[in-house]
């Protein structure tokens, strides 16, 4: 199975400040079509997860442009340019390159 | 806008079979653009991918669950289902159904349903 390792696991952030989450994969997630099969999901408190970023860097519909996904191969980053109170929750990276699909452990973003 | 809704018993006895159904509205499970997944989350823990089914009926299962797992679909009712046999307390979790796009990202999730395994 592909193992995804996220860091940090806990991320306190002051509103208006930037935040960054890393996701490292045990295998390259780059397919021959040029796409990285790495997605980011946010699980807000008491809710089901929601897709933020897919194929490494493409924002899902309705996702604010303060969210940015980057990286390729085995190293990926989710950046939030200016954190807002509504961004609190658990952030998960997920690979869909091969089955079983796997998730990172989750990063809990909280407001200072 | 597609919506997914899980349904099934909230309590299952150990060694019995856990059965859940996902009802899809606002989209067809027959569409070749999508696949349909089950994902679970034990209380206070992370997400675990269970498996998926494609419109043509082919499936992929998590090897850790494969011997106990069946995912099926019923196109006439626009539903897909999960059956997990010989359950134990370790199968207690919130179970989510979800839609995946092509061969890639999960873009829509159900609200989740809590299943407890207890006598």
PDB file of N, CA, C and O in Angstrom, chain A residues 7-8 11 19-20 22 31 36 40 44 46-47 50 55 59 65-66 70 74-75 79 81 85 87 103-104 107-108:
ATOM      1  N   UNK A   7       2.536  16.291   7.730  1.00  0.00           N
ATOM      2  CA  UNK A   7       3.129  17.071   8.806  1.00  0.00           C
ATOM      3  C   UNK A   7       2.805  18.547   8.602  1.00  0.00           C
ATOM      4  O   UNK A   7       2.703  19.008   7.455  1.00  0.00           O
ATOM      5  N   UNK A   8       2.590  19.282   9.698  1.00  0.00           N
ATOM      6  CA  UNK A   8       2.492  18.764  11.055  1.00  0.00           C
ATOM      7  C   UNK A   8       1.144  18.076  11.264  1.00  0.00           C
ATOM      8  O   UNK A   8       0.283  18.128  10.384  1.00  0.00           O
ATOM      9  N   UNK A  11      -1.775  22.147  13.875  1.00  0.00           N
ATOM     10  CA  UNK A  11      -1.332  23.398  13.268  1.00  0.00           C
ATOM     11  C   UNK A  11      -2.151  24.561  13.823  1.00  0.00           C
ATOM     12  O   UNK A  11      -3.242  24.854  13.322  1.00  0.00           O
ATOM     13  N   UNK A  19      -0.723  29.314   6.242  1.00  0.00           N
ATOM     14  CA  UNK A  19      -0.531  27.980   6.809  1.00  0.00           C
ATOM     15  C   UNK A  19      -0.090  27.043   5.696  1.00  0.00           C
ATOM     16  O   UNK A  19      -0.453  27.232   4.530  1.00  0.00           O
ATOM     17  N   UNK A  20       0.664  26.014   6.095  1.00  0.00           N
ATOM     18  CA  UNK A  20       1.182  25.068   5.108  1.00  0.00           C
ATOM     19  C   UNK A  20       1.176  23.669   5.699  1.00  0.00           C
ATOM     20  O   UNK A  20       1.568  23.472   6.851  1.00  0.00           O
ATOM     21  N   UNK A  22       2.245  19.568   4.754  1.00  0.00           N
ATOM     22  CA  UNK A  22       3.022  18.718   3.865  1.00  0.00           C
ATOM     23  C   UNK A  22       2.441  17.307   3.821  1.00  0.00           C
ATOM     24  O   UNK A  22       1.933  16.806   4.825  1.00  0.00           O
ATOM     25  N   UNK A  31       1.453   9.930 -12.687  1.00  0.00           N
ATOM     26  CA  UNK A  31       1.122   8.951 -13.727  1.00  0.00           C
ATOM     27  C   UNK A  31       1.687   9.411 -15.060  1.00  0.00           C
ATOM     28  O   UNK A  31       2.022  10.580 -15.237  1.00  0.00           O
ATOM     29  N   UNK A  36      -0.603  14.155 -11.136  1.00  0.00           N
ATOM     30  CA  UNK A  36      -0.334  13.571  -9.828  1.00  0.00           C
ATOM     31  C   UNK A  36      -1.660  13.214  -9.161  1.00  0.00           C
ATOM     32  O   UNK A  36      -2.522  14.089  -8.998  1.00  0.00           O
ATOM     33  N   UNK A  40      -6.621  16.731  -1.763  1.00  0.00           N
ATOM     34  CA  UNK A  40      -6.734  17.252  -0.403  1.00  0.00           C
ATOM     35  C   UNK A  40      -8.218  17.401  -0.049  1.00  0.00           C
ATOM     36  O   UNK A  40      -9.011  17.935  -0.831  1.00  0.00           O
ATOM     37  N   UNK A  44     -14.545  19.562   8.226  1.00  0.00           N
ATOM     38  CA  UNK A  44     -14.885  20.538   9.242  1.00  0.00           C
ATOM     39  C   UNK A  44     -15.551  19.829  10.420  1.00  0.00           C
ATOM     40  O   UNK A  44     -16.111  18.748  10.256  1.00  0.00           O
ATOM     41  N   UNK A  46     -17.779  18.063  12.858  1.00  0.00           N
ATOM     42  CA  UNK A  46     -19.128  17.543  12.754  1.00  0.00           C
ATOM     43  C   UNK A  46     -19.639  17.315  11.352  1.00  0.00           C
ATOM     44  O   UNK A  46     -20.826  17.012  11.171  1.00  0.00           O
ATOM     45  N   UNK A  47     -18.767  17.460  10.360  1.00  0.00           N
ATOM     46  CA  UNK A  47     -19.192  17.303   8.967  1.00  0.00           C
ATOM     47  C   UNK A  47     -18.451  16.161   8.283  1.00  0.00           C
ATOM     48  O   UNK A  47     -17.449  15.654   8.795  1.00  0.00           O
ATOM     49  N   UNK A  50     -14.819  17.209   2.573  1.00  0.00           N
ATOM     50  CA  UNK A  50     -15.152  17.858   1.316  1.00  0.00           C
ATOM     51  C   UNK A  50     -13.864  18.024   0.523  1.00  0.00           C
ATOM     52  O   UNK A  50     -12.792  18.286   1.087  1.00  0.00           O
ATOM     53  N   UNK A  55      -5.911  16.193  -8.204  1.00  0.00           N
ATOM     54  CA  UNK A  55      -4.767  16.067  -9.124  1.00  0.00           C
ATOM     55  C   UNK A  55      -3.624  17.010  -8.725  1.00  0.00           C
ATOM     56  O   UNK A  55      -2.975  17.615  -9.579  1.00  0.00           O
ATOM     57  N   UNK A  59      -8.048  23.348  -7.889  1.00  0.00           N
ATOM     58  CA  UNK A  59      -9.080  23.634  -6.881  1.00  0.00           C
ATOM     59  C   UNK A  59     -10.420  23.099  -7.319  1.00  0.00           C
ATOM     60  O   UNK A  59     -10.836  23.272  -8.476  1.00  0.00           O
ATOM     61  N   UNK A  65      -9.774  30.873  -3.544  1.00  0.00           N
ATOM     62  CA  UNK A  65      -8.445  30.849  -4.140  1.00  0.00           C
ATOM     63  C   UNK A  65      -7.326  31.049  -3.120  1.00  0.00           C
ATOM     64  O   UNK A  65      -6.145  31.061  -3.488  1.00  0.00           O
ATOM     65  N   UNK A  66      -7.677  31.187  -1.842  1.00  0.00           N
ATOM     66  CA  UNK A  66      -6.610  31.230  -0.827  1.00  0.00           C
ATOM     67  C   UNK A  66      -6.019  29.839  -0.584  1.00  0.00           C
ATOM     68  O   UNK A  66      -4.987  29.712   0.057  1.00  0.00           O
ATOM     69  N   UNK A  70       0.265  22.171  -4.349  1.00  0.00           N
ATOM     70  CA  UNK A  70       1.452  22.112  -5.205  1.00  0.00           C
ATOM     71  C   UNK A  70       2.216  20.828  -4.926  1.00  0.00           C
ATOM     72  O   UNK A  70       1.909  20.092  -3.984  1.00  0.00           O
ATOM     73  N   UNK A  74       6.502  12.634  -5.037  1.00  0.00           N
ATOM     74  CA  UNK A  74       6.280  12.149  -3.675  1.00  0.00           C
ATOM     75  C   UNK A  74       6.097  13.258  -2.640  1.00  0.00           C
ATOM     76  O   UNK A  74       5.821  12.958  -1.469  1.00  0.00           O
ATOM     77  N   UNK A  75       6.275  14.509  -3.040  1.00  0.00           N
ATOM     78  CA  UNK A  75       6.173  15.616  -2.078  1.00  0.00           C
ATOM     79  C   UNK A  75       5.114  16.626  -2.499  1.00  0.00           C
ATOM     80  O   UNK A  75       5.185  17.187  -3.599  1.00  0.00           O
ATOM     81  N   UNK A  79      -1.269  24.906   0.788  1.00  0.00           N
ATOM     82  CA  UNK A  79      -1.025  26.208   1.405  1.00  0.00           C
ATOM     83  C   UNK A  79      -2.320  26.998   1.480  1.00  0.00           C
ATOM     84  O   UNK A  79      -3.120  26.982   0.538  1.00  0.00           O
ATOM     85  N   UNK A  81      -3.272  30.881   2.050  1.00  0.00           N
ATOM     86  CA  UNK A  81      -2.564  32.164   2.047  1.00  0.00           C
ATOM     87  C   UNK A  81      -2.908  33.016   3.268  1.00  0.00           C
ATOM     88  O   UNK A  81      -2.036  33.652   3.856  1.00  0.00           O
ATOM     89  N   UNK A  85     -11.379  31.835  10.092  1.00  0.00           N
ATOM     90  CA  UNK A  85     -11.946  31.005  11.159  1.00  0.00           C
ATOM     91  C   UNK A  85     -12.672  29.785  10.599  1.00  0.00           C
ATOM     92  O   UNK A  85     -12.649  28.710  11.200  1.00  0.00           O
ATOM     93  N   UNK A  87     -11.810  27.899   8.310  1.00  0.00           N
ATOM     94  CA  UNK A  87     -10.892  26.904   7.767  1.00  0.00           C
ATOM     95  C   UNK A  87     -10.506  25.843   8.798  1.00  0.00           C
ATOM     96  O   UNK A  87      -9.751  24.919   8.469  1.00  0.00           O
ATOM     97  N   UNK A 103      -5.058   7.409   2.785  1.00  0.00           N
ATOM     98  CA  UNK A 103      -5.119   8.760   3.318  1.00  0.00           C
ATOM     99  C   UNK A 103      -3.911   9.026   4.217  1.00  0.00           C
ATOM    100  O   UNK A 103      -3.367   8.091   4.835  1.00  0.00           O
ATOM    101  N   UNK A 104      -3.560  10.288   4.323  1.00  0.00           N
ATOM    102  CA  UNK A 104      -2.638  10.688   5.372  1.00  0.00           C
ATOM    103  C   UNK A 104      -3.354  10.631   6.716  1.00  0.00           C
ATOM    104  O   UNK A 104      -4.574  10.431   6.795  1.00  0.00           O
ATOM    105  N   UNK A 107      -4.234  16.443   9.452  1.00  0.00           N
ATOM    106  CA  UNK A 107      -3.634  17.587  10.135  1.00  0.00           C
ATOM    107  C   UNK A 107      -4.759  18.437  10.700  1.00  0.00           C
ATOM    108  O   UNK A 107      -5.643  18.864   9.948  1.00  0.00           O
ATOM    109  N   UNK A 108      -4.712  18.662  12.002  1.00  0.00           N
ATOM    110  CA  UNK A 108      -5.759  19.449  12.640  1.00  0.00           C
ATOM    111  C   UNK A 108      -5.357  20.921  12.664  1.00  0.00           C
ATOM    112  O   UNK A 108      -4.389  21.302  13.345  1.00  0.00           O
TER     113      UNK A 108
END
